[in-house]
Amino acid sequence: MGALALAATVATETPAVPGIAADFSNDNIWVYLVKAVLIIVFLLTSVLMALWFERRLVARMQVRIGPNVHGPLGLLQAVADAMKLLMKEDITVKMADKVVYILAPMISVFSSLLIYAVIPFGPEVRIPFTDFTTPAQLTDFPVAVLYILACAALGVYGIVLGGWSSGSTYPLLGGVRSTAQIISYELAMGLSLVSVFLLAGSMSTSEIVNQQERFWYALPLLPAFILYVISMIGETNRLPFDLPEAEGELVSGYMTEYSSMKFAWFFLAEYINMLNVSAVATTLFFGGWRAPWPLSAINDGMFNQGWWPILWFLAKVWFFMFIFVWVRGTLLRFRYDQFMKLGWKILIPVALTWLVIVAIYQGVVEFGEIDRQFFIYASLALFVIAILGLVVSSFATKAEPEVAKKTEAEPFDAFAGGFPVPPLPGQQLPPSPRAARRAAAAATAATAVLEVEAEPDTTTKTEGTSGD
Amino acid sequence: MMTSTGEAVLFWVLAPAMVLGALGLVFARKAVYAALSMIFVMVCLAMVYVMQQAEFLGIVQVVVYTGAVMMLFVFVLMLVGVDASTSAVETIKGQRWIGILMGVGLGTLLVTVTARAALPETVGLDEANSETNPAGLARVLMSDFVLDLEIVATLLVTAALAALVLTHRRRLTPKIGQPERAAARMLAGDHPVNLPAPGVYARHNAMDVPALDPEGNPIEASVSRVLRIRGQEHSLDTDVTTLVATRDAAELTGDHGTDTAAERGGQNDDTDAATTEGEA
């Protein structure tokens, strides 16, 4: 705590609130209002941008072109989509519970808009042509990251209540899945964030960014970072975790009975949530607005001052948005039991173990006499031994069934049980009767091609000679 | 200690709303409405806490109670049933009277304890929050109240363990997973893969029109069983079947050896014929 208080006083001469690096003492109500409006404008335009970005990028990954008709490079496609949604008929289904049905998308959007309030876009900036300086952040307080978790938790009620109030089966299933998902994945997310709190000695976002001056927390807290990235994708219902809206199983899950503007709100909330968790990952693990290493050393930290940091912040946020799209373009949806197993049996135990390790390290550094280097090397050695043990044990368990299978390899029966079946491991496919025919066909085709190729050669030669 | 104007305004806005929410919790017919009122009261309460500079308490209340505990309640409500409303039937005899008695007892206990408690001299919020609110709270919890905290933690862990042990059942039959189910389906002689999806691509892409097999015959099983039982299945339109029939006929009569060439030739012939006709 002493170190924390010291860091806070070093960072700013006059901290308005203890434990916060950013100094909001200049701000009055109008400054807050302008910042809030700017954040909303930023979020709404970013969502339009994200729609285009995602569609173009997924198209590129799938060797397509993507939207390229409306506007330069198809940039206005998202505007067209939004207009289409607004113009559609707003249907309220007969079985719906009207009040909750209308309330649910509002809760979603409202909660998603709250999170950027505590995200630092940059350090103190001076408004051009004036002497007025203010932090590039709406507000901050000593429990800012917990506030983010609270807003995220409230946002899920939009999904759950939307699923319930539609009075229909698929949305209800989507809502139930969403509750289960949030209960299991928010735990892992919270635990991964706690190691950041321990290392930074603070829960205020500006202070956490301040503490990452020497190195970004993604490096020393790599396991926590990986846990956060996994659970942040789960938190936003994106592809490998999109079980609440799995279109193959639940039509659109909780959004099935929504149309027009109310659907657009859910849609908006989902994309704002993507931006939110990306910004949190940036702030907590990627150094926030700090310039990446070689740039940060240029000209005595020139790129870490003034308006430059906003650029780095946005670049990092969009890097995480890229990861979202990349994962969506790569992975398939989990089966529900695999998904639950991952959450409860892998993520949470790993997060707890990691938390204990970080807590012990922090305790040793603060109160103990043991050398920090020694501790790090010892834990690394233990980690390597544990990994080796895991690998060896997994090999040992795997080897047995393989041997067993090889001994009981039977001759391949293509119609075992009355249905055409593929060969099991250790069984051989009989030679295909079609293979001989195919080889013969290929041989004739090759000779034909050779003959055809031979002809143009002679013609070009003759042309060349005639030209001479 | 005087309250500022902002604090007073916020209180007089939040307090009536919270009372309404609390009344809603008691009198709501549907269980989900009761849960919603509860969530509303919790969020308003968190705002009051933050307003009184107890940020940690306010935010943690939303994270833990609204975000996790109430979410569990809602989860159970949804599993119980969408339209489940509270019934006034007593399942245990005299349940209501015992409940009222215990409620009154707890109330008196709490009131007397609070009234008789000897509170130390208040130091003021600036003093208490001098090291930030969470740090100050942590110092008090981990020094003055560490024993109480440990006892509560032990109690909670015991309760969680008890819940696990009491609901645990030993597996008596082998686990039936996806591979086992698939094998059983095969042996029972079911359809080996998914049933074909309904609809004829680009012509009748609807749920109530059966798909066509390679010979052009409708596959009854492709339409949902529910629709078939209700009698809402559409038979194939005549134009679809005739189209298929003519295509089949053309394929049967057409020269199979040089398909494309024949087609192109045929088309050329057709256009030639059309032009000659036009000229004539």
XYZ file of C-alpha atoms in Angstrom:
748
model
C 0.000 0.000 0.000
C 2.876 2.313 0.751
C 4.300 1.742 -2.708
C 0.894 2.426 -4.197
C 0.435 5.696 -2.358
C 3.954 6.714 -3.365
C 3.300 5.889 -7.022
C 0.099 7.908 -6.939
C 1.832 10.951 -5.507
C 4.716 10.650 -7.958
C 2.358 10.421 -10.930
C 0.435 13.616 -10.191
C 1.236 16.531 -7.990
C -2.309 17.114 -6.821
C -4.364 13.947 -6.866
C -7.976 14.998 -6.448
C -9.026 11.574 -5.167
C -6.484 9.265 -3.508
C -5.543 6.178 -5.500
C -6.294 7.640 -8.919
C -3.550 8.672 -11.336
C -5.702 10.920 -13.508
C -6.440 14.393 -12.172
C -10.011 15.526 -12.741
C -9.797 18.665 -10.606
C -10.147 20.953 -13.668
C -13.298 19.311 -14.941
C -16.692 20.828 -14.395
C -20.111 19.589 -15.448
C -19.771 20.913 -19.026
C -16.467 19.123 -19.541
C -18.037 15.882 -18.332
C -21.005 16.416 -20.641
C -18.782 17.031 -23.679
C -16.683 13.968 -22.893
C -19.776 11.786 -22.439
C -21.202 12.920 -25.785
C -17.844 12.330 -27.472
C -17.710 8.792 -26.064
C -21.192 7.991 -27.370
C -20.338 9.381 -30.798
C -17.104 7.395 -30.771
C -18.908 4.181 -29.829
C -21.657 4.559 -32.433
C -19.238 5.324 -35.284
C -16.944 2.518 -34.120
C -19.842 0.082 -34.278
C -20.548 1.087 -37.887
C -16.837 0.698 -38.596
C -16.729 -2.658 -36.814
C -19.579 -4.024 -38.934
C -17.713 -3.169 -42.121
C -14.372 -4.332 -40.678
C -15.776 -7.688 -39.630
C -17.534 -8.404 -42.893
C -14.554 -7.419 -45.018
C -12.108 -9.359 -42.886
C -14.191 -12.526 -42.679
C -14.688 -12.269 -46.432
C -10.935 -12.032 -46.933
C -10.406 -15.061 -44.705
C -12.959 -17.010 -46.729
C -11.488 -15.871 -50.082
C -14.444 -13.644 -50.902
C -14.587 -9.909 -51.510
C -17.209 -8.836 -48.971
C -19.319 -5.680 -49.166
C -17.797 -3.396 -51.811
C -20.746 -1.644 -53.449
C -21.931 1.145 -51.157
C -19.378 3.892 -50.759
C -15.613 3.604 -51.220
C -14.515 0.027 -50.375
C -18.083 -0.660 -49.253
C -17.619 1.570 -46.214
C -21.254 2.716 -46.236
C -22.608 -0.844 -46.155
C -23.103 -0.603 -42.395
C -25.164 2.582 -42.852
C -27.340 0.785 -45.373
C -27.781 -2.123 -42.961
C -28.721 0.217 -40.132
C -31.278 2.020 -42.320
C -32.763 -1.302 -43.345
C -33.217 -2.245 -39.695
C -34.851 1.084 -38.859
C -37.261 0.861 -41.798
C -38.434 -2.651 -40.998
C -41.790 -3.306 -39.372
C -41.543 -3.428 -35.592
C -43.297 -6.628 -34.602
C -44.338 -7.355 -31.036
C -45.250 -10.997 -30.806
C -48.612 -11.901 -29.280
C -47.168 -14.093 -26.519
C -44.655 -11.467 -25.417
C -44.636 -9.922 -21.967
C -44.841 -6.355 -23.327
C -43.086 -4.336 -20.614
C -40.107 -6.640 -20.207
C -39.990 -7.238 -23.961
C -39.388 -3.537 -24.578
C -37.214 -3.080 -21.502
C -34.749 -5.876 -22.324
C -32.955 -4.333 -25.341
C -32.837 -1.007 -23.497
C -31.023 -2.638 -20.558
C -28.538 -4.203 -22.973
C -27.649 -0.973 -24.759
C -27.661 1.173 -21.629
C -25.256 -1.104 -19.759
C -22.936 -1.435 -22.714
C -22.688 2.349 -23.062
C -21.611 2.764 -19.422
C -18.270 0.971 -19.585
C -16.248 3.428 -21.679
C -16.817 6.020 -18.946
C -13.827 4.708 -16.988
C -11.572 3.753 -19.904
C -8.554 6.060 -20.277
C -8.076 7.054 -23.926
C -4.885 8.874 -23.057
C -3.054 10.877 -20.395
C -3.621 14.593 -19.790
C -4.341 16.369 -23.045
C -4.360 20.109 -23.719
C -7.345 21.347 -25.692
C -5.904 23.047 -28.810
C -5.771 26.906 -28.746
C -6.459 26.988 -24.988
C -4.562 26.420 -21.756
C -7.151 23.953 -20.532
C -5.793 20.508 -19.726
C -7.909 17.506 -18.828
C -7.440 13.719 -18.771
C -8.660 11.940 -21.912
C -11.052 9.940 -19.780
C -14.592 10.656 -18.578
C -14.066 9.612 -14.975
C -12.209 7.182 -12.772
C -12.566 5.924 -9.249
C -10.747 3.476 -6.975
C -12.977 0.531 -7.978
C -13.298 1.352 -11.685
C -12.565 -2.158 -12.953
C -15.162 -3.639 -10.606
C -17.584 -1.060 -11.989
C -16.863 -2.452 -15.459
C -17.667 -5.969 -14.242
C -20.873 -4.703 -12.634
C -22.047 -3.023 -15.840
C -21.249 -6.150 -17.851
C -23.247 -8.244 -15.377
C -26.232 -5.903 -15.671
C -26.030 -6.031 -19.466
C -26.620 -9.763 -19.439
C -30.048 -9.174 -17.890
C -31.044 -7.655 -21.226
C -30.327 -10.961 -22.949
C -31.909 -13.081 -20.238
C -35.065 -11.007 -19.916
C -35.330 -10.668 -23.695
C -35.273 -14.435 -23.946
C -37.838 -14.843 -21.215
C -40.252 -12.134 -22.324
C -40.551 -13.316 -25.926
C -42.843 -16.114 -24.761
C -41.307 -18.547 -27.198
C -39.188 -21.663 -26.866
C -35.964 -20.819 -28.667
C -35.519 -17.399 -27.066
C -36.120 -18.943 -23.639
C -33.454 -21.561 -24.306
C -31.117 -18.783 -25.430
C -31.805 -16.859 -22.233
C -31.202 -19.896 -20.040
C -27.955 -20.631 -21.846
C -26.893 -17.044 -21.416
C -27.419 -17.156 -17.638
C -25.432 -20.371 -17.357
C -22.705 -18.905 -19.538
C -22.418 -15.732 -17.519
C -22.305 -17.583 -14.215
C -19.513 -19.840 -15.408
C -17.403 -17.448 -17.488
C -17.618 -14.255 -15.470
C -15.981 -16.095 -12.596
C -12.918 -16.942 -14.681
C -12.869 -13.396 -16.028
C -13.013 -11.834 -12.581
C -10.295 -14.129 -11.257
C -8.000 -13.300 -14.175
C -8.496 -9.593 -13.435
C -7.662 -10.039 -9.755
C -4.028 -10.857 -10.586
C -3.814 -7.480 -12.340
C -5.183 -5.785 -9.212
C -2.590 -7.578 -7.096
C 0.309 -6.546 -9.290
C -0.868 -2.965 -9.816
C -2.053 -2.520 -6.228
C -5.093 -0.691 -7.525
C -8.439 -1.145 -9.256
C -8.506 2.270 -10.885
C -7.956 2.146 -14.653
C -5.731 5.208 -14.862
C -3.557 3.887 -12.036
C -3.254 0.458 -13.702
C -2.105 2.120 -16.936
C 0.278 4.212 -14.884
C 1.821 1.094 -13.327
C 2.521 -0.414 -16.755
C 5.203 2.097 -17.609
C 8.061 -0.436 -17.532
C 6.272 -3.422 -19.051
C 2.775 -4.335 -20.134
C 0.974 -6.747 -17.836
C 0.362 -9.186 -20.698
C 3.999 -10.279 -20.303
C 4.305 -11.145 -16.585
C 0.632 -12.149 -16.332
C 0.454 -14.145 -19.544
C -1.800 -16.924 -18.142
C -4.235 -14.320 -16.790
C -4.175 -12.538 -20.145
C -4.983 -15.757 -22.024
C -7.799 -16.491 -19.564
C -9.160 -12.998 -20.050
C -9.093 -13.246 -23.842
C -10.972 -16.562 -23.726
C -13.562 -15.342 -21.274
C -13.993 -11.991 -23.022
C -15.055 -13.830 -26.162
C -17.443 -15.858 -23.997
C -18.725 -12.678 -22.388
C -19.695 -11.112 -25.717
C -21.343 -14.285 -27.099
C -18.974 -14.409 -30.045
C -18.378 -17.406 -32.182
C -16.899 -20.344 -30.345
C -19.094 -19.295 -27.413
C -22.187 -17.996 -29.203
C -24.477 -20.624 -27.700
C -27.183 -18.132 -26.571
C -27.748 -17.157 -30.203
C -26.575 -20.317 -31.971
C -28.311 -20.004 -35.313
C -27.903 -23.683 -36.142
C -29.731 -24.765 -32.988
C -31.840 -21.850 -31.692
C -32.608 -19.766 -34.843
C -31.179 -16.619 -33.188
C -31.614 -17.517 -29.545
C -32.810 -14.616 -27.433
C -33.146 -12.332 -30.488
C -35.451 -14.634 -32.447
C -38.684 -12.729 -31.771
C -37.152 -9.274 -32.041
C -37.262 -7.180 -35.169
C -36.525 -3.686 -36.422
C -35.273 -1.171 -33.867
C -35.398 -3.492 -30.871
C -33.287 -6.042 -32.713
C -30.959 -3.223 -33.740
C -30.474 -2.373 -30.082
C -29.394 -5.883 -29.245
C -27.107 -5.814 -32.239
C -25.656 -2.474 -31.193
C -25.132 -3.714 -27.641
C -23.259 -6.779 -28.873
C -20.829 -4.717 -30.931
C -20.367 -2.078 -28.224
C -19.633 -4.922 -25.829
C -16.931 -6.156 -28.182
C -15.392 -2.683 -28.124
C -15.767 -2.623 -24.331
C -13.944 -5.857 -23.605
C -11.268 -4.940 -26.155
C -10.735 -1.648 -24.363
C -10.542 -3.424 -20.999
C -7.993 -5.898 -22.373
C -5.994 -2.976 -23.756
C -6.114 -1.042 -20.489
C -5.366 -3.914 -18.154
C -2.950 -6.036 -20.159
C -1.621 -4.030 -23.115
C -0.456 -0.891 -21.376
C -3.547 1.191 -22.157
C -2.613 4.252 -24.150
C 1.153 3.662 -23.892
C 3.133 3.499 -27.131
C 4.561 0.096 -28.080
C 8.185 -0.399 -27.051
C 10.471 0.907 -29.816
C 8.185 3.920 -30.330
C 7.991 4.726 -26.623
C 11.791 5.180 -26.484
C 11.872 7.763 -29.311
C 12.666 11.352 -28.360
C 12.304 10.964 -24.590
C 8.813 9.471 -24.671
C 7.381 11.988 -27.146
C 4.805 9.464 -28.325
C 3.484 8.986 -24.787
C 2.417 12.611 -24.437
C -0.339 14.852 -25.753
C -2.725 13.446 -28.321
C -0.502 10.630 -29.613
C -1.573 8.067 -26.959
C -5.156 8.095 -28.263
C -3.780 6.670 -31.513
C -2.001 3.808 -29.726
C -5.093 3.121 -27.645
C -7.303 2.871 -30.719
C -4.744 0.712 -32.532
C -4.679 -1.739 -29.616
C -8.476 -1.823 -29.331
C -8.748 -2.610 -33.022
C -6.093 -5.266 -32.657
C -8.402 -7.035 -30.214
C -11.342 -6.480 -32.572
C -9.221 -8.197 -35.226
C -8.716 -11.135 -32.858
C -12.493 -11.377 -32.424
C -12.997 -11.594 -36.173
C -10.055 -13.941 -36.624
C -11.410 -16.324 -34.007
C -14.851 -16.127 -35.578
C -13.406 -16.955 -38.972
C -11.403 -19.885 -37.596
C -13.274 -21.750 -34.873
C -16.523 -23.676 -34.764
C -19.140 -23.421 -32.050
C -18.647 -25.572 -28.963
C -20.972 -28.343 -28.057
C -22.737 -27.316 -24.858
C -21.119 -29.903 -22.563
C -17.635 -29.158 -23.937
C -18.276 -25.499 -23.335
C -19.298 -26.060 -19.709
C -16.377 -28.421 -19.152
C -13.952 -25.801 -20.458
C -15.400 -23.159 -18.172
C -15.643 -25.105 -14.924
C -12.940 -27.740 -15.195
C -10.194 -25.825 -16.988
C -10.583 -22.048 -16.860
C -11.638 -21.633 -13.226
C -9.047 -24.045 -11.697
C -6.276 -22.517 -13.831
C -7.386 -19.021 -12.829
C -7.443 -19.967 -9.136
C -3.992 -21.581 -9.302
C -2.559 -18.594 -11.103
C -4.128 -16.250 -8.580
C -2.507 -18.141 -5.703
C 0.892 -18.000 -7.434
C 0.622 -14.243 -8.003
C -0.577 -13.697 -4.430
C 2.378 -15.638 -3.023
C 4.794 -13.745 -5.256
C 3.342 -10.403 -4.242
C 3.440 -11.397 -0.556
C 7.062 -12.507 -0.827
C 8.063 -9.293 -2.558
C 6.194 -7.068 -0.084
C 6.892 -8.779 3.211
C 9.484 -11.532 2.684
C 13.237 -11.608 2.593
C 13.471 -13.941 -0.409
C 15.064 -12.521 -3.529
C 12.588 -11.700 -6.298
C 14.780 -13.300 -8.975
C 15.071 -16.508 -7.026
C 11.304 -16.695 -6.654
C 10.718 -16.194 -10.369
C 13.288 -18.828 -11.366
C 11.971 -21.300 -8.796
C 8.376 -20.891 -9.979
C 9.477 -21.196 -13.619
C 11.297 -24.441 -12.788
C 8.210 -25.764 -10.971
C 6.055 -24.777 -13.946
C 8.317 -26.617 -16.394
C 8.295 -29.707 -14.154
C 4.513 -29.600 -13.944
C 4.160 -29.285 -17.725
C 6.612 -32.157 -18.262
C 4.665 -34.275 -15.775
C 1.404 -33.506 -17.590
C 2.896 -34.389 -20.970
C 4.425 -37.629 -19.698
C 1.234 -38.675 -17.936
C -0.892 -37.922 -21.004
C 1.483 -40.026 -23.160
C 1.350 -42.843 -20.644
C -2.445 -42.926 -20.646
C -2.662 -42.587 -24.403
C -0.252 -45.397 -25.193
C -2.410 -48.134 -23.657
C -5.552 -47.992 -25.779
C -3.500 -47.781 -28.973
C -1.775 -51.049 -28.192
C -5.078 -52.610 -27.295
C -6.607 -51.475 -30.570
C -3.760 -52.799 -32.663
C -4.025 -56.261 -31.198
C -7.743 -56.472 -31.868
C -7.572 -55.054 -35.421
C -10.066 -57.078 -37.450
C -10.330 -57.355 -41.226
C -12.263 -54.396 -42.554
C -15.961 -54.993 -43.147
C -17.315 -52.146 -45.259
C -20.914 -52.885 -44.247
C -20.554 -53.657 -40.546
C -23.983 -53.472 -38.922
C -25.667 -53.063 -42.293
C -24.428 -49.532 -43.046
C -21.463 -48.257 -45.060
C -18.758 -47.470 -42.487
C -15.205 -46.043 -42.733
C -12.205 -48.160 -41.630
C -11.253 -48.015 -37.956
C -7.670 -47.226 -36.890
C -5.479 -50.204 -37.830
C -7.825 -51.381 -40.577
C -6.968 -51.131 -44.260
C -9.301 -50.052 -47.044
C -9.523 -52.719 -49.758
C -8.245 -51.523 -53.163
C -10.986 -49.568 -54.909
C -12.359 -51.151 -58.098
C -12.610 -47.643 -59.529
C -8.895 -46.912 -59.018
C -7.813 -48.923 -62.048
C -10.405 -47.234 -64.240
C -9.400 -43.800 -62.939
C -5.721 -44.498 -63.662
C -6.552 -45.547 -67.198
C -8.637 -42.410 -67.733
C -5.835 -40.239 -66.380
C -3.320 -41.875 -68.717
C -5.465 -41.226 -71.810
C -6.112 -37.654 -70.693
C -2.360 -37.054 -70.236
C -1.548 -38.249 -73.712
C -4.327 -36.065 -75.103
C -2.947 -33.020 -73.307
C 0.544 -33.767 -74.585
C -0.754 -33.887 -78.129
C -2.607 -30.606 -77.694
C 0.441 -28.941 -76.165
C 2.639 -30.135 -78.957
C 0.544 -28.379 -81.569
C 0.716 -24.725 -80.311
C 4.464 -25.129 -79.849
C 4.967 -25.786 -83.500
C 2.706 -22.900 -84.503
C 4.561 -20.371 -82.352
C 7.852 -21.579 -83.739
C 6.710 -21.154 -87.265
C 5.339 -17.693 -86.457
C 8.636 -16.722 -84.911
C 10.608 -17.855 -87.897
C 8.306 -16.092 -90.297
C 8.694 -12.886 -88.294
C 12.462 -13.040 -88.660
C -22.734 15.629 9.092
C -24.561 17.754 6.524
C -25.648 16.264 3.227
C -24.868 18.188 0.060
C -27.655 19.313 -2.279
C -26.730 16.759 -4.932
C -26.831 13.976 -2.399
C -30.206 15.117 -1.070
C -31.701 15.341 -4.573
C -30.381 11.903 -5.506
C -31.739 10.457 -2.297
C -35.222 11.885 -2.757
C -35.287 10.569 -6.339
C -33.951 7.118 -5.486
C -35.733 6.499 -2.191
C -39.355 6.580 -3.486
C -38.315 4.536 -6.522
C -36.723 1.972 -4.227
C -39.825 1.805 -2.047
C -41.947 1.193 -5.146
C -39.495 -1.517 -6.250
C -39.612 -3.165 -2.846
C -43.437 -3.135 -2.875
C -43.275 -4.644 -6.365
C -41.100 -7.434 -5.006
C -43.709 -8.273 -2.394
C -46.859 -7.941 -4.492
C -45.752 -9.019 -7.989
C -47.769 -11.939 -9.339
C -45.111 -13.311 -11.657
C -41.865 -14.544 -10.156
C -39.771 -12.818 -12.824
C -41.383 -9.466 -12.001
C -40.440 -9.984 -8.366
C -36.860 -10.734 -9.419
C -36.824 -7.629 -11.635
C -38.010 -5.445 -8.738
C -35.316 -6.943 -6.554
C -32.645 -6.144 -9.154
C -33.968 -2.600 -9.436
C -33.796 -2.083 -5.668
C -30.270 -3.516 -5.581
C -28.992 -1.191 -8.301
C -30.585 1.856 -6.643
C -29.101 0.824 -3.316
C -25.682 0.556 -4.967
C -26.104 4.111 -6.236
C -26.879 5.303 -2.714
C -23.781 3.524 -1.392
C -21.557 5.121 -4.051
C -23.117 8.492 -3.325
C -22.117 8.068 0.323
C -18.521 7.326 -0.734
C -18.753 3.597 -0.067
C -17.779 2.824 -3.656
C -16.451 -0.640 -2.993
C -19.576 -1.799 -1.186
C -21.874 -0.330 -3.830
C -20.079 -1.815 -6.807
C -19.430 -5.191 -5.193
C -23.087 -5.423 -4.291
C -23.984 -5.145 -7.993
C -21.235 -7.543 -9.086
C -21.958 -10.233 -6.508
C -25.649 -9.954 -5.678
C -27.156 -8.551 -8.865
C -24.665 -10.111 -11.236
C -24.271 -13.582 -9.754
C -26.810 -14.383 -7.030
C -29.865 -12.855 -8.706
C -28.711 -14.320 -12.006
C -28.839 -17.751 -10.351
C -32.348 -16.979 -9.097
C -33.454 -15.972 -12.585
C -31.856 -19.123 -13.962
C -33.881 -21.256 -11.560
C -37.051 -19.275 -12.324
C -36.580 -19.989 -16.008
C -36.004 -23.669 -15.390
C -39.113 -23.826 -13.187
C -41.284 -22.406 -15.932
C -41.966 -19.290 -17.901
C -45.373 -18.526 -16.421
C -44.702 -19.825 -12.933
C -46.552 -17.649 -10.445
C -46.288 -17.942 -6.697
C -48.945 -20.196 -5.231
C -50.508 -19.464 -1.851
C -50.848 -23.151 -0.978
C -48.979 -24.232 2.154
C -46.851 -27.271 1.494
C -45.883 -27.733 5.141
C -48.611 -27.441 7.778
C -48.389 -24.240 9.778
C -45.602 -22.991 7.498
C -46.971 -19.470 7.368
C -47.229 -19.047 11.134
C -43.751 -20.451 11.726
C -42.424 -18.116 9.054
C -44.094 -15.061 10.618
C -42.859 -16.037 14.081
C -39.280 -16.491 12.921
C -39.393 -13.259 10.945
C -40.566 -11.292 13.972
C -37.914 -13.007 16.119
C -35.129 -12.122 13.694
C -36.427 -8.560 13.479
C -36.418 -8.093 17.267
C -32.962 -9.635 17.505
C -31.519 -7.311 14.868
C -33.198 -4.232 16.324
C -32.006 -4.943 19.877
C -28.456 -5.732 18.763
C -28.280 -2.550 16.700
C -29.811 -0.456 19.474
C -27.510 -1.805 22.172
C -24.316 -1.764 20.120
C -21.703 0.631 21.432
C -20.232 2.238 18.332
C -16.804 3.858 18.533
C -16.360 7.551 17.804
C -16.716 8.221 14.047
C -13.534 9.430 12.355
C -15.158 10.883 9.235
C -15.079 9.751 5.642
C -11.949 11.689 4.699
C -9.991 9.890 7.389
C -11.515 6.474 6.608
C -10.984 6.807 2.854
C -7.559 8.429 3.072
C -5.882 5.428 1.420
C -8.753 4.954 -1.052
C -11.984 3.300 -0.063
C -11.103 -0.353 -0.881
C -7.734 -0.103 0.877
C -9.306 1.340 4.030
C -11.964 -1.344 4.015
C -9.341 -4.058 3.505
C -7.317 -2.757 6.443
C -10.332 -2.936 8.760
C -11.483 -6.337 7.505
C -8.051 -7.957 7.595
C -7.009 -6.619 10.987
C -10.002 -5.986 13.279
C -12.434 -8.476 11.791
C -10.134 -11.180 10.443
C -11.471 -13.869 12.803
C -15.107 -13.118 11.948
C -14.208 -13.176 8.264
C -12.501 -16.566 8.593
C -15.483 -18.013 10.492
C -17.907 -16.820 7.814
C -15.623 -18.190 5.103
C -15.462 -21.595 6.809
C -19.237 -21.621 7.162
C -19.706 -20.830 3.479
C -17.197 -23.452 2.333
C -18.885 -26.036 4.543
C -22.274 -25.133 3.111
C -20.979 -25.369 -0.451
C -19.349 -28.725 0.268
C -22.538 -29.976 1.912
C -24.568 -28.973 -1.122
C -22.140 -30.906 -3.343
C -22.151 -34.007 -1.139
C -25.907 -34.054 -0.601
C -26.709 -33.732 -4.302
C -24.019 -36.169 -5.406
C -25.214 -39.428 -6.891
C -23.013 -42.350 -7.721
C -23.184 -43.460 -11.340
C -24.927 -46.828 -11.418
C -25.195 -47.288 -15.179
C -22.453 -46.645 -17.740
C -22.395 -43.081 -19.099
C -24.246 -42.694 -22.370
C -22.447 -40.156 -24.513
C -22.650 -39.095 -28.123
C -20.808 -42.140 -29.564
C -22.987 -44.573 -27.615
C -26.154 -42.846 -28.765
C -24.969 -42.890 -32.369
C -24.178 -46.609 -32.203
C -27.564 -47.345 -30.658
C -29.268 -45.365 -33.407
C -27.382 -47.328 -36.055
C -28.299 -50.674 -34.539
C -31.945 -49.637 -34.272
C -31.932 -49.049 -38.032
C -32.560 -45.314 -37.935
C -31.594 -42.842 -40.606
C -27.752 -42.780 -40.476
C -27.335 -39.007 -40.836
C -29.512 -35.915 -40.456
C -32.855 -36.025 -42.182
C -32.879 -33.990 -45.385
C -33.904 -30.367 -44.952
C -37.319 -29.396 -46.327
C -37.848 -27.158 -49.316
C -36.719 -27.186 -52.930
C -33.847 -24.834 -53.420
C -34.673 -21.612 -55.250
C -38.256 -22.625 -55.941
C -40.037 -23.642 -52.779
C -37.614 -22.970 -49.995
C -40.243 -23.347 -47.287
C -40.595 -25.447 -44.172
C -43.822 -27.095 -45.330
C -42.713 -28.331 -48.754
C -40.937 -31.678 -48.876
C -37.468 -31.977 -50.391
C -36.896 -33.945 -53.576
C -34.760 -37.046 -53.807
C -32.421 -37.580 -56.803
C -35.251 -39.122 -58.795
C -37.432 -36.084 -58.197
C -39.847 -37.732 -55.775
C -40.826 -35.852 -52.619
C -39.253 -37.058 -49.346
C -42.002 -37.029 -46.741
C -39.604 -37.232 -43.774
C -37.965 -33.914 -44.686
C -40.990 -31.958 -43.448
C -41.307 -31.491 -39.687
C -43.352 -34.196 -37.996
C -45.413 -31.539 -36.261
C -46.469 -29.961 -39.532
C -47.337 -33.357 -40.986
C -49.519 -34.299 -38.023
C -51.270 -30.948 -38.093
C -51.921 -31.449 -41.784
C -50.125 -28.254 -42.715
C -47.803 -29.935 -45.168
C -47.900 -28.603 -48.725
C -47.864 -31.050 -51.551
C -45.439 -30.301 -54.349
C -46.770 -27.922 -56.946
C -47.503 -29.443 -60.293
C -45.048 -27.172 -62.064
C -42.197 -28.491 -59.961
C -42.969 -32.099 -60.731
C -43.498 -31.465 -64.438
C -40.267 -29.526 -64.545
C -38.430 -32.436 -63.040
C -40.156 -34.847 -65.340
C -39.256 -32.885 -68.478
C -35.683 -32.525 -67.340
C -35.453 -36.239 -66.745
C -36.966 -36.950 -70.117
C -34.481 -34.661 -71.833
C -31.631 -36.350 -70.048
C -32.874 -39.782 -71.013
C -33.278 -38.946 -74.689
C -30.250 -36.656 -74.968
C -26.819 -37.849 -76.084
C -24.822 -38.578 -72.927
C -21.392 -38.793 -74.557
C -20.936 -35.098 -75.485
C -23.403 -33.390 -73.225
C -22.229 -29.814 -73.432
C -21.520 -29.893 -77.103
C -24.943 -31.329 -77.803
C -26.555 -28.659 -75.651
C -24.723 -25.866 -77.361
C -25.522 -27.343 -80.720
C -29.155 -27.701 -79.793
C -29.331 -24.123 -78.634
C -27.773 -22.914 -81.848
C -30.231 -24.959 -83.812
C -33.085 -23.447 -81.845
C -31.971 -19.885 -82.430
C -31.355 -20.632 -86.090
C -34.833 -22.037 -86.355
C -36.294 -18.987 -84.586
C -34.520 -16.568 -86.912
C -35.548 -18.484 -89.986
C -39.106 -18.477 -88.722
C -38.954 -14.725 -88.123
C -37.646 -14.169 -91.627
C -40.328 -16.332 -93.059
